[in-house]
């Protein structure tokens, strides 16, 4: 699979966003914006990771949107002092950077080792 590093980072961001959204439900203060943004960011990252696992080639607009939504989610999470928000902001910043690298063509790719025939 090409873009394994990007795939891993985007997938991890998705999981972290969903974790943060769920953890925010237990917080006493209204965290509706954080929950909403984490949920949307998690969904977008999930979609991008699914498409990165295919050979589909026209993904740049979606990766650009993923970068944008991750940056927005990070800004919102950085306003809160909860550990889950800090983790989410960090994951989103990492994901936005990975998306930027993808868009610039700075990819870490994985070349599969040819299988031996028996």
One Martini backbone bead per residue (centre of mass of N, CA, C, O) as a GRO file, in nm:
protein
  118
    1UNK     BB    1   0.097   0.036   0.023
    2UNK     BB    2   0.051   0.350  -0.013
    3UNK     BB    3   0.080   0.582   0.231
    4UNK     BB    4   0.110   0.459   0.525
    5UNK     BB    5   0.167   0.699   0.708
    6UNK     BB    6  -0.082   0.863   0.640
    7UNK     BB    7  -0.288   0.650   0.711
    8UNK     BB    8  -0.211   0.619   1.011
    9UNK     BB    9  -0.254   0.914   1.099
   10UNK     BB   10  -0.551   0.948   1.008
   11UNK     BB   11  -0.663   0.709   1.171
   12UNK     BB   12  -0.572   0.813   1.450
   13UNK     BB   13  -0.731   1.076   1.442
   14UNK     BB   14  -1.008   0.957   1.430
   15UNK     BB   15  -1.000   0.807   1.702
   16UNK     BB   16  -0.932   1.057   1.877
   17UNK     BB   17  -1.185   1.222   1.810
   18UNK     BB   18  -1.394   1.018   1.917
   19UNK     BB   19  -1.283   1.011   2.202
   20UNK     BB   20  -1.320   1.312   2.265
   21UNK     BB   21  -1.622   1.335   2.217
   22UNK     BB   22  -1.698   1.130   2.437
   23UNK     BB   23  -1.551   1.271   2.678
   24UNK     BB   24  -1.713   1.544   2.659
   25UNK     BB   25  -1.985   1.429   2.769
   26UNK     BB   26  -1.856   1.425   3.080
   27UNK     BB   27  -1.853   1.720   3.088
   28UNK     BB   28  -1.991   1.997   3.250
   29UNK     BB   29  -1.941   2.169   3.021
   30UNK     BB   30  -2.014   2.310   2.735
   31UNK     BB   31  -1.906   2.099   2.436
   32UNK     BB   32  -2.039   2.117   2.152
   33UNK     BB   33  -1.818   2.216   1.955
   34UNK     BB   34  -1.618   1.992   2.014
   35UNK     BB   35  -1.794   1.752   1.945
   36UNK     BB   36  -1.864   1.831   1.657
   37UNK     BB   37  -1.572   1.860   1.545
   38UNK     BB   38  -1.470   1.577   1.620
   39UNK     BB   39  -1.678   1.421   1.456
   40UNK     BB   40  -1.616   1.537   1.178
   41UNK     BB   41  -1.315   1.477   1.176
   42UNK     BB   42  -1.341   1.172   1.213
   43UNK     BB   43  -1.498   1.123   0.949
   44UNK     BB   44  -1.297   1.241   0.748
   45UNK     BB   45  -1.055   1.065   0.827
   46UNK     BB   46  -1.190   0.797   0.769
   47UNK     BB   47  -1.234   0.845   0.468
   48UNK     BB   48  -0.941   0.895   0.389
   49UNK     BB   49  -0.829   0.622   0.482
   50UNK     BB   50  -1.000   0.451   0.292
   51UNK     BB   51  -0.893   0.579   0.024
   52UNK     BB   52  -0.586   0.528   0.075
   53UNK     BB   53  -0.637   0.203   0.050
   54UNK     BB   54  -0.649   0.272  -0.242
   55UNK     BB   55  -0.612   0.355  -0.604
   56UNK     BB   56  -0.716   0.623  -0.585
   57UNK     BB   57  -0.620   0.950  -0.736
   58UNK     BB   58  -0.855   1.184  -0.656
   59UNK     BB   59  -0.778   1.314  -0.330
   60UNK     BB   60  -0.679   1.608  -0.278
   61UNK     BB   61  -0.940   1.763  -0.189
   62UNK     BB   62  -0.985   1.585   0.065
   63UNK     BB   63  -0.711   1.637   0.199
   64UNK     BB   64  -0.749   1.943   0.224
   65UNK     BB   65  -0.998   1.923   0.406
   66UNK     BB   66  -0.868   1.762   0.630
   67UNK     BB   67  -0.664   1.975   0.707
   68UNK     BB   68  -0.870   2.196   0.778
   69UNK     BB   69  -1.035   2.038   0.997
   70UNK     BB   70  -0.792   1.980   1.181
   71UNK     BB   71  -0.718   2.273   1.243
   72UNK     BB   72  -0.993   2.348   1.369
   73UNK     BB   73  -1.000   2.131   1.590
   74UNK     BB   74  -0.741   2.212   1.734
   75UNK     BB   75  -0.831   2.497   1.820
   76UNK     BB   76  -1.064   2.401   1.999
   77UNK     BB   77  -0.908   2.201   2.186
   78UNK     BB   78  -0.694   2.419   2.292
   79UNK     BB   79  -0.912   2.564   2.487
   80UNK     BB   80  -0.875   2.303   2.651
   81UNK     BB   81  -0.762   2.117   2.957
   82UNK     BB   82  -0.812   1.848   2.860
   83UNK     BB   83  -0.656   1.563   2.780
   84UNK     BB   84  -0.829   1.481   2.530
   85UNK     BB   85  -0.787   1.756   2.386
   86UNK     BB   86  -0.480   1.749   2.368
   87UNK     BB   87  -0.463   1.487   2.202
   88UNK     BB   88  -0.635   1.588   1.966
   89UNK     BB   89  -0.471   1.832   1.882
   90UNK     BB   90  -0.216   1.672   1.817
   91UNK     BB   91  -0.340   1.481   1.605
   92UNK     BB   92  -0.437   1.710   1.416
   93UNK     BB   93  -0.160   1.838   1.358
   94UNK     BB   94  -0.033   1.583   1.241
   95UNK     BB   95  -0.242   1.543   1.016
   96UNK     BB   96  -0.209   1.813   0.873
   97UNK     BB   97   0.090   1.762   0.803
   98UNK     BB   98   0.042   1.502   0.638
   99UNK     BB   99  -0.142   1.634   0.429
  100UNK     BB  100   0.064   1.839   0.332
  101UNK     BB  101   0.271   1.634   0.236
  102UNK     BB  102   0.089   1.498   0.033
  103UNK     BB  103   0.034   1.758  -0.141
  104UNK     BB  104   0.362   1.795  -0.189
  105UNK     BB  105   0.487   1.485  -0.216
  106UNK     BB  106   0.584   1.400   0.088
  107UNK     BB  107   0.623   1.069   0.095
  108UNK     BB  108   0.561   0.773   0.277
  109UNK     BB  109   0.648   0.471   0.147
  110UNK     BB  110   0.544   0.134   0.067
  111UNK     BB  111   0.717  -0.150  -0.033
  112UNK     BB  112   0.646  -0.437  -0.147
  113UNK     BB  113   0.729  -0.755  -0.109
  114UNK     BB  114   0.787  -0.999  -0.294
  115UNK     BB  115   0.647  -1.294  -0.353
  116UNK     BB  116   0.693  -1.615  -0.317
  117UNK     BB  117   0.691  -1.893  -0.508
  118UNK     BB  118   0.583  -2.239  -0.472
   0.00000   0.00000   0.00000
